Tab-separated table of C-alpha atoms and ligand atoms in Angstrom:
chain	number	residue	atom	x	y	z
A	11	UNK	CA	131.887	119.427	70.264
A	12	UNK	CA	133.132	116.022	71.416
A	13	UNK	CA	133.864	117.389	74.883
A	14	UNK	CA	130.381	118.855	75.047
A	15	UNK	CA	128.816	115.550	73.990
A	16	UNK	CA	130.893	113.599	76.507
A	17	UNK	CA	129.834	115.945	79.255
A	18	UNK	CA	126.238	115.693	78.101
A	19	UNK	CA	126.418	111.884	78.184
A	20	UNK	CA	127.805	111.931	81.700
A	21	UNK	CA	125.175	114.361	82.982
A	22	UNK	CA	122.342	112.517	81.223
A	23	UNK	CA	123.490	109.204	82.669
A	24	UNK	CA	123.630	110.693	86.160
A	25	UNK	CA	120.110	112.076	85.817
A	26	UNK	CA	118.665	108.790	84.632
A	27	UNK	CA	120.401	106.681	87.267
A	28	UNK	CA	119.251	109.087	89.973
A	29	UNK	CA	115.590	108.540	89.138
A	30	UNK	CA	115.297	105.511	91.422
A	31	UNK	CA	116.353	107.361	94.563
A	32	UNK	CA	115.090	110.914	94.120
A	33	UNK	CA	111.751	112.370	95.149
A	34	UNK	CA	109.333	112.144	92.215
A	35	UNK	CA	108.218	115.781	92.469
A	36	UNK	CA	110.993	118.383	92.883
A	37	UNK	CA	111.893	119.510	96.398
A	38	UNK	CA	111.087	123.013	97.658
A	39	UNK	CA	114.805	123.897	97.498
A	40	UNK	CA	114.974	122.821	93.855
A	41	UNK	CA	111.996	125.017	93.014
A	42	UNK	CA	113.476	127.937	94.881
A	43	UNK	CA	116.755	127.589	92.977
A	44	UNK	CA	114.885	128.190	89.696
A	45	UNK	CA	115.124	131.901	90.485
A	46	UNK	CA	118.821	131.622	89.525
A	47	UNK	CA	117.609	131.396	85.912
A	48	UNK	CA	115.861	134.741	86.244
A	49	UNK	CA	118.448	137.260	85.071
A	50	UNK	CA	118.710	139.906	82.380
A	51	UNK	CA	119.743	138.648	78.955
A	52	UNK	CA	123.538	138.429	79.193
A	53	UNK	CA	125.419	140.943	77.080
A	54	UNK	CA	128.060	138.391	76.119
A	55	UNK	CA	127.727	134.780	75.132
A	56	UNK	CA	128.458	131.811	77.381
A	57	UNK	CA	130.439	128.683	76.596
A	58	UNK	CA	128.146	125.788	75.628
A	59	UNK	CA	129.525	123.559	78.409
A	60	UNK	CA	128.772	126.249	80.956
A	61	UNK	CA	125.220	126.567	79.575
A	62	UNK	CA	124.818	122.796	79.914
A	63	UNK	CA	126.185	122.913	83.467
A	64	UNK	CA	123.680	125.605	84.483
A	65	UNK	CA	120.833	123.692	82.893
A	66	UNK	CA	121.753	120.466	84.634
A	67	UNK	CA	122.604	121.921	88.038
A	68	UNK	CA	119.559	124.165	88.323
A	69	UNK	CA	117.179	122.514	85.876
A	70	UNK	CA	117.535	118.779	86.541
A	71	UNK	CA	116.522	118.917	90.234
A	72	UNK	CA	113.462	121.006	89.317
A	73	UNK	CA	112.086	118.406	86.913
A	74	UNK	CA	109.284	116.034	87.814
A	75	UNK	CA	110.607	112.465	87.538
A	76	UNK	CA	108.003	111.484	84.957
A	77	UNK	CA	110.425	109.260	83.098
A	78	UNK	CA	110.974	107.076	86.149
A	79	UNK	CA	108.762	104.241	87.342
A	80	UNK	CA	106.686	105.918	90.053
A	81	UNK	CA	104.884	108.751	88.291
A	82	UNK	CA	101.189	107.956	87.893
A	83	UNK	CA	99.750	111.406	87.180
A	84	UNK	CA	97.535	112.365	84.218
A	85	UNK	CA	98.337	109.820	81.464
A	86	UNK	CA	102.078	110.212	81.247
A	87	UNK	CA	104.454	107.877	79.505
A	88	UNK	CA	108.168	107.746	80.192
A	89	UNK	CA	110.736	107.498	77.407
A	90	UNK	CA	112.008	104.155	76.116
A	91	UNK	CA	115.818	103.956	75.792
A	92	UNK	CA	115.652	103.309	72.033
A	93	UNK	CA	113.218	106.187	71.520
A	94	UNK	CA	115.418	108.510	73.558
A	95	UNK	CA	118.533	107.536	71.626
A	96	UNK	CA	116.670	108.000	68.336
A	97	UNK	CA	115.430	111.385	69.477
A	98	UNK	CA	118.986	112.446	70.330
A	99	UNK	CA	120.454	111.234	67.059
A	100	UNK	CA	117.613	112.880	65.137
A	101	UNK	CA	118.440	116.037	67.086
A	102	UNK	CA	122.013	115.751	65.887
A	103	UNK	CA	120.716	115.344	62.340
A	104	UNK	CA	118.413	118.375	62.840
A	105	UNK	CA	116.158	117.288	60.022
A	106	UNK	CA	113.087	119.228	58.975
A	107	UNK	CA	110.232	116.717	58.766
A	108	UNK	CA	108.109	118.766	56.370
A	109	UNK	CA	109.121	117.609	52.879
A	110	UNK	CA	110.854	114.524	51.558
A	111	UNK	CA	113.448	116.633	49.778
A	112	UNK	CA	114.422	118.162	53.131
A	113	UNK	CA	114.938	114.775	54.759
A	114	UNK	CA	114.524	111.562	52.782
A	115	UNK	CA	115.267	109.519	55.895
A	116	UNK	CA	112.627	111.300	57.965
A	117	UNK	CA	109.985	110.907	55.255
A	118	UNK	CA	110.885	107.264	54.737
A	119	UNK	CA	110.911	106.293	58.417
A	120	UNK	CA	107.646	108.150	58.947
A	121	UNK	CA	106.046	106.068	56.233
A	122	UNK	CA	107.400	102.841	57.719
A	123	UNK	CA	106.189	103.926	61.175
A	124	UNK	CA	102.767	104.743	59.723
A	125	UNK	CA	102.401	101.229	58.343
A	126	UNK	CA	103.505	99.660	61.622
A	127	UNK	CA	101.160	101.862	63.652
A	128	UNK	CA	98.166	100.985	61.482
A	129	UNK	CA	99.103	97.340	61.880
A	130	UNK	CA	99.652	97.337	65.640
A	131	UNK	CA	96.578	99.487	66.343
A	132	UNK	CA	94.359	97.312	64.153
A	133	UNK	CA	93.390	100.151	61.800
A	134	UNK	CA	92.760	99.844	58.045
A	135	UNK	CA	96.096	99.239	56.275
A	136	UNK	CA	95.374	101.867	53.597
A	137	UNK	CA	94.430	104.675	55.986
A	138	UNK	CA	96.507	107.848	55.953
A	139	UNK	CA	98.233	109.596	58.842
A	140	UNK	CA	99.728	112.867	59.937
A	141	UNK	CA	102.468	112.987	62.588
A	142	UNK	CA	101.515	115.800	64.931
A	143	UNK	CA	102.299	117.166	68.376
A	144	UNK	CA	99.829	115.102	70.403
A	145	UNK	CA	96.267	113.879	70.569
A	146	UNK	CA	94.927	117.431	70.765
A	147	UNK	CA	96.463	118.341	67.412
A	148	UNK	CA	95.467	114.923	66.103
A	149	UNK	CA	91.845	115.642	67.071
A	150	UNK	CA	92.102	118.969	65.229
A	151	UNK	CA	93.549	117.377	62.085
A	152	UNK	CA	91.035	114.507	62.076
A	153	UNK	CA	88.055	116.786	62.617
A	154	UNK	CA	89.328	119.097	59.874
A	155	UNK	CA	89.277	116.063	57.576
A	156	UNK	CA	85.726	115.256	58.727
A	157	UNK	CA	84.665	118.866	58.120
A	158	UNK	CA	86.152	118.725	54.640
A	159	UNK	CA	84.418	115.452	53.746
A	160	UNK	CA	80.967	116.301	55.091
A	161	UNK	CA	80.901	119.750	53.476
A	162	UNK	CA	82.274	118.458	50.199
A	163	UNK	CA	79.381	115.966	50.148
A	164	UNK	CA	77.053	118.938	50.704
A	165	UNK	CA	78.599	120.708	47.709
A	166	UNK	CA	80.697	123.144	49.712
A	167	UNK	CA	84.464	123.692	49.604
A	168	UNK	CA	85.316	124.705	53.153
A	169	UNK	CA	89.037	125.142	52.495
A	170	UNK	CA	88.329	127.761	49.785
A	171	UNK	CA	85.096	129.318	50.991
A	172	UNK	CA	85.246	129.030	54.772
A	173	UNK	CA	82.328	128.411	57.076
A	174	UNK	CA	80.301	131.622	56.639
A	175	UNK	CA	77.212	130.577	54.740
A	176	UNK	CA	78.218	126.914	54.696
A	177	UNK	CA	75.702	124.092	55.196
A	178	UNK	CA	75.526	123.083	58.848
A	179	UNK	CA	77.474	120.248	60.430
A	180	UNK	CA	76.024	118.475	63.460
A	181	UNK	CA	78.440	117.265	66.127
A	182	UNK	CA	77.440	114.501	68.534
A	183	UNK	CA	79.682	113.716	71.530
A	184	UNK	CA	79.435	111.698	74.722
A	185	UNK	CA	78.990	113.739	77.890
A	186	UNK	CA	82.483	112.617	78.956
A	187	UNK	CA	84.113	114.049	75.818
A	188	UNK	CA	87.751	114.991	76.386
A	189	UNK	CA	88.289	118.719	76.593
A	190	UNK	CA	90.783	118.568	73.703
A	191	UNK	CA	87.971	117.553	71.336
A	192	UNK	CA	86.052	120.653	72.414
A	193	UNK	CA	89.163	122.720	71.759
A	194	UNK	CA	89.415	121.194	68.288
A	195	UNK	CA	85.760	121.962	67.582
A	196	UNK	CA	86.218	125.566	68.669
A	197	UNK	CA	89.307	126.048	66.496
A	198	UNK	CA	87.545	124.546	63.497
A	199	UNK	CA	84.562	126.879	63.753
A	200	UNK	CA	82.249	124.031	64.756
A	201	UNK	CA	81.681	125.489	68.212
A	202	UNK	CA	81.907	124.071	71.686
A	203	UNK	CA	78.326	124.614	72.770
A	204	UNK	CA	76.317	123.783	69.633
A	205	UNK	CA	77.230	120.119	70.069
A	206	UNK	CA	74.695	117.415	70.979
A	207	UNK	CA	75.758	115.665	74.160
A	208	UNK	CA	74.809	112.041	74.764
A	209	UNK	CA	74.389	110.838	78.383
A	210	UNK	CA	76.974	108.384	79.731
A	211	UNK	CA	76.833	105.384	82.049
A	212	UNK	CA	78.596	104.891	85.386
A	213	UNK	CA	81.933	104.268	83.651
A	214	UNK	CA	81.648	107.351	81.446
A	215	UNK	CA	80.706	105.378	78.311
A	216	UNK	CA	78.412	107.065	75.793
A	217	UNK	CA	74.983	105.397	75.962
A	218	UNK	CA	74.317	104.174	72.439
A	219	UNK	CA	70.608	103.807	73.289
A	220	UNK	CA	70.466	107.538	74.088
A	221	UNK	CA	72.133	108.699	70.875
A	222	UNK	CA	70.091	111.099	68.719
A	223	UNK	CA	69.062	110.123	65.190
A	224	UNK	CA	72.170	110.552	63.029
A	225	UNK	CA	72.215	112.121	59.573
A	226	UNK	CA	74.676	112.539	56.708
A	227	UNK	CA	75.790	115.926	58.052
A	228	UNK	CA	76.914	114.551	61.430
A	229	UNK	CA	80.265	113.924	63.080
A	230	UNK	CA	80.040	111.571	66.043
A	231	UNK	CA	83.013	111.753	68.425
A	232	UNK	CA	83.600	108.687	70.549
A	233	UNK	CA	86.490	107.733	72.759
A	234	UNK	CA	88.697	104.735	73.258
A	235	UNK	CA	89.901	105.144	76.826
A	236	UNK	CA	88.143	107.561	79.161
A	237	UNK	CA	90.815	109.747	80.748
A	238	UNK	CA	89.576	108.868	84.256
A	239	UNK	CA	88.189	105.329	84.059
A	240	UNK	CA	89.868	103.976	80.909
A	241	UNK	CA	86.416	102.900	79.623
A	242	UNK	CA	85.608	102.521	75.931
A	243	UNK	CA	82.536	103.910	74.160
A	244	UNK	CA	80.327	101.349	72.371
A	245	UNK	CA	82.035	101.674	68.997
A	246	UNK	CA	80.214	98.829	67.266
A	247	UNK	CA	76.738	100.290	67.825
A	248	UNK	CA	77.825	103.867	67.107
A	249	UNK	CA	79.696	102.985	63.921
A	250	UNK	CA	76.810	100.852	62.635
A	251	UNK	CA	74.314	103.673	63.207
A	252	UNK	CA	76.693	106.194	61.636
A	253	UNK	CA	77.341	104.036	58.607
A	254	UNK	CA	73.597	103.639	57.994
A	255	UNK	CA	73.129	107.419	58.215
A	256	UNK	CA	76.260	108.421	56.267
A	257	UNK	CA	77.705	110.133	59.328
A	258	UNK	CA	81.426	110.418	60.164
A	259	UNK	CA	82.775	108.744	63.300
A	260	UNK	CA	85.870	110.221	64.928
A	261	UNK	CA	87.682	108.360	67.700
A	262	UNK	CA	89.669	110.100	70.413
A	263	UNK	CA	91.935	107.188	71.228
A	264	UNK	CA	94.812	109.119	72.781
A	265	UNK	CA	95.936	106.216	74.947
A	266	UNK	CA	93.078	103.691	74.820
A	267	UNK	CA	93.589	102.781	71.179
A	268	UNK	CA	96.811	101.080	72.293
A	269	UNK	CA	94.691	98.312	73.838
A	270	UNK	CA	94.462	96.987	70.281
A	271	UNK	CA	98.202	96.217	70.419
A	272	UNK	CA	97.573	93.462	72.976
A	273	UNK	CA	95.713	90.304	71.932
A	274	UNK	CA	94.393	90.038	75.492
A	275	UNK	CA	93.097	93.626	75.646
A	276	UNK	CA	92.121	94.046	71.990
A	277	UNK	CA	88.464	93.090	72.671
A	278	UNK	CA	88.160	96.455	74.485
A	279	UNK	CA	89.011	98.219	71.221
A	280	UNK	CA	86.716	96.026	69.114
A	281	UNK	CA	84.641	97.980	66.616
A	282	UNK	CA	86.773	101.130	66.657
A	283	UNK	CA	88.453	100.229	63.364
A	284	UNK	CA	85.111	100.841	61.637
A	285	UNK	CA	85.382	104.590	62.342
A	286	UNK	CA	86.526	107.237	59.840
A	287	UNK	CA	89.299	108.911	61.837
A	288	UNK	CA	91.360	108.252	64.955
A	289	UNK	CA	93.539	110.451	67.148
A	290	UNK	CA	96.271	108.712	69.134
A	291	UNK	CA	99.227	109.685	71.243
A	292	UNK	CA	102.697	108.227	70.965
A	293	UNK	CA	104.165	110.221	73.874
A	294	UNK	CA	101.756	108.597	76.315
A	295	UNK	CA	101.665	104.825	76.069
A	296	UNK	CA	104.256	104.201	73.369
A	297	UNK	CA	106.752	106.017	75.645
A	298	UNK	CA	108.427	108.213	73.033
A	299	UNK	CA	109.572	111.775	73.845
A	300	UNK	CA	107.208	114.754	73.645
A	301	UNK	CA	105.610	115.949	71.498
A	302	UNK	CA	104.190	113.131	69.480
A	303	UNK	CA	100.724	112.133	68.319
A	304	UNK	CA	99.171	110.720	65.166
A	305	UNK	CA	96.055	111.715	63.205
A	306	UNK	CA	94.772	108.707	61.268
A	307	UNK	CA	92.102	109.105	58.585
A	308	UNK	CA	90.504	106.176	56.752
A	309	UNK	CA	90.418	108.042	53.439
A	310	UNK	CA	93.792	109.809	53.400
A	311	UNK	CA	92.563	112.170	50.672
A	312	UNK	CA	90.256	113.926	53.153
A	313	UNK	CA	93.161	114.656	55.491
A	314	UNK	CA	95.318	115.752	52.592
A	315	UNK	CA	92.612	118.036	51.224
A	316	UNK	CA	92.215	119.651	54.645
A	317	UNK	CA	95.948	120.077	55.324
A	318	UNK	CA	97.911	120.531	52.122
A	319	UNK	CA	98.906	123.766	50.477
A	320	UNK	CA	101.285	124.410	47.636
A	321	UNK	CA	103.687	127.126	46.508
A	322	UNK	CA	106.081	127.293	43.604
A	323	UNK	CA	109.183	126.979	45.779
A	324	UNK	CA	107.834	124.052	47.813
A	325	UNK	CA	108.986	121.146	45.764
A	326	UNK	CA	106.482	118.403	46.441
A	327	UNK	CA	107.434	115.104	44.872
A	328	UNK	CA	105.274	112.239	43.690
A	329	UNK	CA	105.753	110.309	46.919
A	330	UNK	CA	103.934	110.951	50.185
A	331	UNK	CA	104.923	114.338	51.581
A	332	UNK	CA	104.765	114.405	55.410
A	333	UNK	CA	103.484	117.987	55.680
A	334	UNK	CA	100.541	117.329	53.360
A	335	UNK	CA	98.897	115.610	56.329
A	336	UNK	CA	99.665	117.975	59.216
A	337	UNK	CA	98.804	121.504	60.343
A	338	UNK	CA	102.564	122.214	60.671
A	339	UNK	CA	105.034	122.694	57.866
A	340	UNK	CA	108.513	122.782	59.446
A	341	UNK	CA	108.703	120.390	62.362
A	342	UNK	CA	110.689	117.742	64.180
A	343	UNK	CA	110.964	114.426	62.378
A	344	UNK	CA	108.720	112.737	64.936
A	345	UNK	CA	108.298	109.533	62.991
A	346	UNK	CA	111.904	108.573	63.742
A	347	UNK	CA	111.307	107.992	67.455
A	348	UNK	CA	108.091	106.117	66.779
A	349	UNK	CA	109.942	103.888	64.331
A	350	UNK	CA	112.679	103.334	66.946
A	351	UNK	CA	110.224	102.505	69.743
A	352	UNK	CA	108.332	99.985	67.623
A	353	UNK	CA	111.554	98.532	66.180
A	354	UNK	CA	112.916	98.054	69.704
A	355	UNK	CA	109.722	96.582	71.152
A	356	UNK	CA	108.459	94.565	68.234
A	357	UNK	CA	104.840	93.422	68.166
A	358	UNK	CA	105.312	91.217	71.246
A	359	UNK	CA	107.136	93.881	73.240
A	360	UNK	CA	104.471	96.460	72.458
A	361	UNK	CA	101.745	94.098	73.643
A	362	UNK	CA	103.782	93.307	76.748
A	363	UNK	CA	104.254	97.007	77.575
A	364	UNK	CA	100.505	97.619	77.391
A	365	UNK	CA	99.622	94.477	79.340
A	366	UNK	CA	102.236	95.095	82.022
A	367	UNK	CA	100.863	98.593	82.709
A	368	UNK	CA	97.339	97.150	82.991
A	369	UNK	CA	98.552	94.410	85.320
A	370	UNK	CA	100.150	97.061	87.562
A	371	UNK	CA	96.881	99.034	87.548
A	372	UNK	CA	94.977	95.910	88.628
A	373	UNK	CA	97.478	95.378	91.456
A	374	UNK	CA	96.944	98.968	92.652
A	375	UNK	CA	93.181	98.400	92.674
A	376	UNK	CA	93.576	95.131	94.575
A	377	UNK	CA	95.895	96.781	97.114
A	378	UNK	CA	93.499	99.683	97.722
A	379	UNK	CA	90.526	97.362	98.136
A	380	UNK	CA	92.424	95.073	100.497
A	381	UNK	CA	93.126	98.094	102.711
A	382	UNK	CA	89.411	98.938	102.767
A	383	UNK	CA	89.428	101.784	100.262
A	384	UNK	CA	86.826	102.086	97.537
A	385	UNK	CA	87.798	101.722	93.872
A	386	UNK	CA	85.269	103.770	91.914
A	387	UNK	CA	85.766	102.361	88.404
A	388	UNK	CA	85.841	98.997	86.692
A	389	UNK	CA	89.579	98.591	86.171
A	390	UNK	CA	89.616	97.466	82.535
A	391	UNK	CA	92.795	99.216	81.396
A	392	UNK	CA	95.608	101.228	83.029
A	393	UNK	CA	93.396	103.670	84.958
A	394	UNK	CA	92.217	103.384	88.573
A	395	UNK	CA	90.069	105.793	90.590
A	396	UNK	CA	90.173	105.404	94.350
A	397	UNK	CA	88.330	107.146	97.169
A	398	UNK	CA	89.669	107.233	100.722
A	399	UNK	CA	86.324	108.163	102.297
A	400	UNK	CA	84.586	111.531	102.090
A	401	UNK	CA	85.812	114.076	99.554
A	402	UNK	CA	87.804	116.063	102.080
A	403	UNK	CA	89.658	112.962	103.274
A	404	UNK	CA	90.410	111.904	99.704
A	405	UNK	CA	91.781	115.329	98.837
A	406	UNK	CA	93.888	115.313	101.994
A	407	UNK	CA	95.352	111.904	101.116
A	408	UNK	CA	96.166	113.041	97.552
A	409	UNK	CA	97.928	116.138	98.910
A	410	UNK	CA	99.749	113.997	101.486
A	411	UNK	CA	100.922	111.530	98.851
A	412	UNK	CA	102.178	114.356	96.643
A	413	UNK	CA	104.061	115.881	99.588
A	414	UNK	CA	105.578	112.507	100.539
A	415	UNK	CA	107.394	112.317	97.194
A	416	UNK	CA	107.772	108.528	96.900
A	417	UNK	CA	105.415	108.615	93.954
A	418	UNK	CA	102.988	111.025	92.311
A	419	UNK	CA	99.240	110.684	91.741
A	420	UNK	CA	96.769	113.377	90.724
A	421	UNK	CA	93.254	114.065	91.933
A	422	UNK	CA	89.990	114.321	90.045
A	423	UNK	CA	86.250	114.435	90.571
A	424	UNK	CA	84.475	111.382	89.208
A	425	UNK	CA	80.691	111.661	88.826
A	426	UNK	CA	80.481	114.007	91.786
A	427	UNK	CA	83.021	112.294	94.051
A	428	UNK	CA	86.616	113.267	94.779
A	429	UNK	CA	89.067	110.564	93.748
A	430	UNK	CA	92.745	109.887	93.368
A	431	UNK	CA	93.699	108.969	89.802
A	432	UNK	CA	96.142	106.202	88.983
A	433	UNK	CA	97.480	106.009	85.452
A	434	UNK	CA	100.149	103.391	84.781
A	435	UNK	CA	101.703	104.399	81.477
A	436	UNK	CA	105.464	104.073	81.956
A	437	UNK	CA	107.565	101.254	80.531
A	438	UNK	CA	109.875	101.740	83.526
A	439	UNK	CA	107.352	100.869	86.241
A	440	UNK	CA	108.319	97.620	87.961
A	441	UNK	CA	106.493	95.407	90.440
A	442	UNK	CA	108.733	96.905	93.112
A	443	UNK	CA	107.738	100.457	92.086
A	444	UNK	CA	104.089	99.479	92.430
A	445	UNK	CA	104.555	97.925	95.872
A	446	UNK	CA	106.625	100.881	97.098
A	447	UNK	CA	104.040	103.362	95.788
A	448	UNK	CA	101.106	101.393	97.159
A	449	UNK	CA	102.778	101.218	100.576
A	450	UNK	CA	103.410	104.984	100.520
A	451	UNK	CA	99.781	105.745	99.671
A	452	UNK	CA	98.397	103.364	102.296
A	453	UNK	CA	100.751	104.816	104.908
A	454	UNK	CA	99.591	108.372	104.152
A	455	UNK	CA	95.945	107.251	104.160
A	456	UNK	CA	96.366	105.421	107.487
A	457	UNK	CA	98.016	108.474	109.066
A	458	UNK	CA	94.830	110.356	108.140
V	502	PLP	C1	95.802	113.071	76.776
V	502	PLP	C2	94.504	113.017	76.049
V	502	PLP	C3	94.205	113.930	75.037
V	502	PLP	C4	95.116	115.069	74.696
V	502	PLP	O1	96.342	114.597	74.268
V	502	PLP	P1	97.658	115.520	74.204
V	502	PLP	O2	98.672	114.573	73.698
V	502	PLP	O3	97.908	115.986	75.592
V	502	PLP	O4	97.392	116.633	73.277
V	502	PLP	C5	93.027	113.764	74.361
V	502	PLP	N1	92.180	112.785	74.657
V	502	PLP	C6	92.419	111.886	75.641
V	502	PLP	C7	91.416	110.811	75.926
V	502	PLP	C8	93.598	111.977	76.367
V	502	PLP	O5	93.844	111.093	77.342
């Protein structure tokens, strides 16, 4: 085992130190070599070191260097050293994060991490949380809690009796709702197309003045951080209207909720703490390994009622049981990495991580503008949308940048126009990475 671990450490170190010099996307040769994995299931076993060698030699070159400093696609965090080390040690422990009796340390660290997260994200200190696989699962868990609460108020037990014959629930969303919220609604029997969509403004923000009359049977889904522009919905107005009507407000705050961790950026997240539930990612901006998200619910009992089951052999104790708040039972002890990331960063380091990414995004926007390209969004957070002319030209530049390999950016369509998306979400991105990436993009754009 020690030999295997030593070899692992050497290979892991080589991979990480190679990130600075390699192409961000894998080369064509690396992709071609993946066919070496395609073989019939071997009859006999293979030595673990040989398995590791195959994985590293064929697998490592075919990765995308998302944990380096020059990957700006989607909203993709890297992995902080402390979070990676915690993930590896937790892997050695192989703890099941479901029940306290299975792993006292996992349950305890999860509870500590929960308190720290509520603190750093500016959410109510007595809210509850489930540690799930990402913001999609967090949206599902939060909306299940909303469904439970609204139907319970209507005299219906949805967990026991299901949705057939249940009183209706209205769902109000902004027109820029993230597709994962629609997935959650479909899984929960609330439907993707019976929702009421509210028009948005030029930044993708829900227009509070165009919101329908709310009622006590309504869930309003707002977002902190539009996936393209980084814009925030008007939480104060929406939450005030919802409170007056007895409606439930759910926040998809996958990455944007992290603005609250920075005193300078916190005004963007003002008003969101008045909601009833919040979905956030840890694998995006907190830079912990996949898969990691958190479902926060103001009244933890609603989440617990929606998620918990019992059986005679499942020995639930008096303390908080992790799996009473999640769709999963057996799972990775995800709270450990979150604890490690926050312990390593501290409050100041967390704020600095968020602010640094936003500063890099502003520099990208400035660099594009200076070269005569049009930035399509107000750069308020870590997201930039840039056009290089007509849609065809923009798409050609995006493809050219991806082929160049210095860095990686994705494309999108923003309010009818093709754009290149910039998302700065990695702790590892330096000023030099930004300048190198900017130069690569401007070179490709100038070459037409
Ligand atoms: C990324 C994202 C999601 C989905 O999160 P996953 O962690 O990929 O499940 C949901 N909403 C927003 C706004 C996002 O950016």
